[in-house]
mmCIF file of C-alpha atoms in Angstrom:
data_model
loop_
_atom_site.group_PDB
_atom_site.id
_atom_site.type_symbol
_atom_site.label_atom_id
_atom_site.label_comp_id
_atom_site.label_asym_id
_atom_site.label_seq_id
_atom_site.Cartn_x
_atom_site.Cartn_y
_atom_site.Cartn_z
ATOM 1 C CA MET A 1 -0.029 -0.019 -0.106
ATOM 2 C CA ASN A 2 1.535 3.338 -0.910
ATOM 3 C CA ASN A 3 1.745 6.137 1.531
ATOM 4 C CA VAL A 4 -1.079 8.250 -0.066
ATOM 5 C CA VAL A 5 -3.669 5.500 0.447
ATOM 6 C CA GLY A 6 -2.269 4.596 3.869
ATOM 7 C CA ASP A 7 -2.518 8.206 5.031
ATOM 8 C CA GLN A 8 -6.086 8.472 3.743
ATOM 9 C CA VAL A 9 -7.082 5.216 5.588
ATOM 10 C CA ASN A 10 -5.467 6.583 8.805
ATOM 11 C CA GLN A 11 -7.310 9.862 8.403
ATOM 12 C CA ILE A 12 -10.609 7.873 8.107
ATOM 13 C CA LEU A 13 -9.815 5.702 11.061
ATOM 14 C CA ARG A 14 -8.939 8.744 13.253
ATOM 15 C CA ALA A 15 -12.116 10.500 12.205
ATOM 16 C CA GLY A 16 -14.129 7.418 13.211
ATOM 17 C CA LYS A 17 -12.369 7.335 16.610
ATOM 18 C CA ARG A 18 -13.125 10.995 17.167
ATOM 19 C CA THR A 19 -16.727 10.515 16.215
ATOM 20 C CA GLN A 20 -16.901 7.587 18.686
ATOM 21 C CA ASP A 21 -15.290 9.855 21.297
ATOM 22 C CA ILE A 22 -17.876 12.554 20.708
ATOM 23 C CA LEU A 23 -20.809 10.195 20.872
ATOM 24 C CA THR A 24 -19.441 8.691 24.141
ATOM 25 C CA TYR A 25 -19.045 12.178 25.665
ATOM 26 C CA ILE A 26 -22.566 13.169 24.593
ATOM 27 C CA LYS A 27 -23.900 9.950 26.134
ATOM 28 C CA TYR A 28 -22.436 10.760 29.552
ATOM 29 C CA HIS A 29 -23.026 14.572 29.270
ATOM 30 C CA PRO A 30 -26.488 15.135 27.851
ATOM 31 C CA GLY A 31 -27.050 18.766 26.877
ATOM 32 C CA ALA A 32 -23.300 19.177 26.096
ATOM 33 C CA THR A 33 -22.579 21.996 23.546
ATOM 34 C CA TYR A 34 -20.086 21.998 20.719
ATOM 35 C CA ALA A 35 -17.837 24.218 22.981
ATOM 36 C CA ASN A 36 -17.931 21.698 25.820
ATOM 37 C CA ILE A 37 -17.036 18.825 23.494
ATOM 38 C CA SER A 38 -14.402 20.559 21.592
ATOM 39 C CA LYS A 39 -12.686 21.761 24.839
ATOM 40 C CA HIS A 40 -12.866 18.184 26.267
ATOM 41 C CA LEU A 41 -11.545 16.470 23.179
ATOM 42 C CA GLY A 42 -9.080 19.251 22.006
ATOM 43 C CA LEU A 43 -10.805 19.695 18.663
ATOM 44 C CA SER A 44 -12.263 22.898 17.109
ATOM 45 C CA SER A 45 -15.970 23.346 17.350
ATOM 46 C CA GLN A 46 -16.261 23.388 13.607
ATOM 47 C CA ARG A 47 -14.554 19.999 13.423
ATOM 48 C CA VAL A 48 -16.841 18.618 16.118
ATOM 49 C CA SER A 49 -20.012 20.029 14.163
ATOM 50 C CA TYR A 50 -18.680 18.399 10.899
ATOM 51 C CA LEU A 51 -18.079 15.005 12.566
ATOM 52 C CA ILE A 52 -21.585 15.040 14.148
ATOM 53 C CA LYS A 53 -23.171 16.021 10.839
ATOM 54 C CA THR A 54 -21.382 13.302 8.893
ATOM 55 C CA ASN A 55 -22.315 10.707 11.617
ATOM 56 C CA ARG A 56 -26.018 11.665 11.272
ATOM 57 C CA ARG A 57 -25.804 11.524 7.457
ATOM 58 C CA ARG A 58 -24.193 7.910 7.749
ATOM 59 C CA GLU A 59 -26.848 6.722 10.240
ATOM 60 C CA TRP A 60 -29.578 8.223 7.919
ATOM 61 C CA LEU A 61 -28.189 6.418 4.884
ATOM 62 C CA ASN A 62 -27.697 3.016 6.710
ATOM 63 C CA SER A 63 -31.387 3.353 7.908
ATOM 64 C CA VAL A 64 -32.588 4.093 4.441
ATOM 65 C CA SER A 65 -30.560 1.263 2.742
ATOM 66 C CA GLN A 66 -31.652 -1.412 5.157
ATOM 67 C CA PRO A 67 -34.134 -3.795 3.628
ATOM 68 C CA LYS A 68 -37.384 -3.921 5.545
#
């Protein structure tokens, strides 16, 4: 695997881990704001917002694509 593909895979895996960290934080801190989450995880609030939006989109796509 060349470095470019390896770097892209690592970025995707890191984003997935960050998303999981955000979801875990929200689970234990209901009502948390983007500012609370970003301060706790050391990410910008724009990045937190983006990760949450992409996660919601992924969940929606998964729910739509599941055969009933």
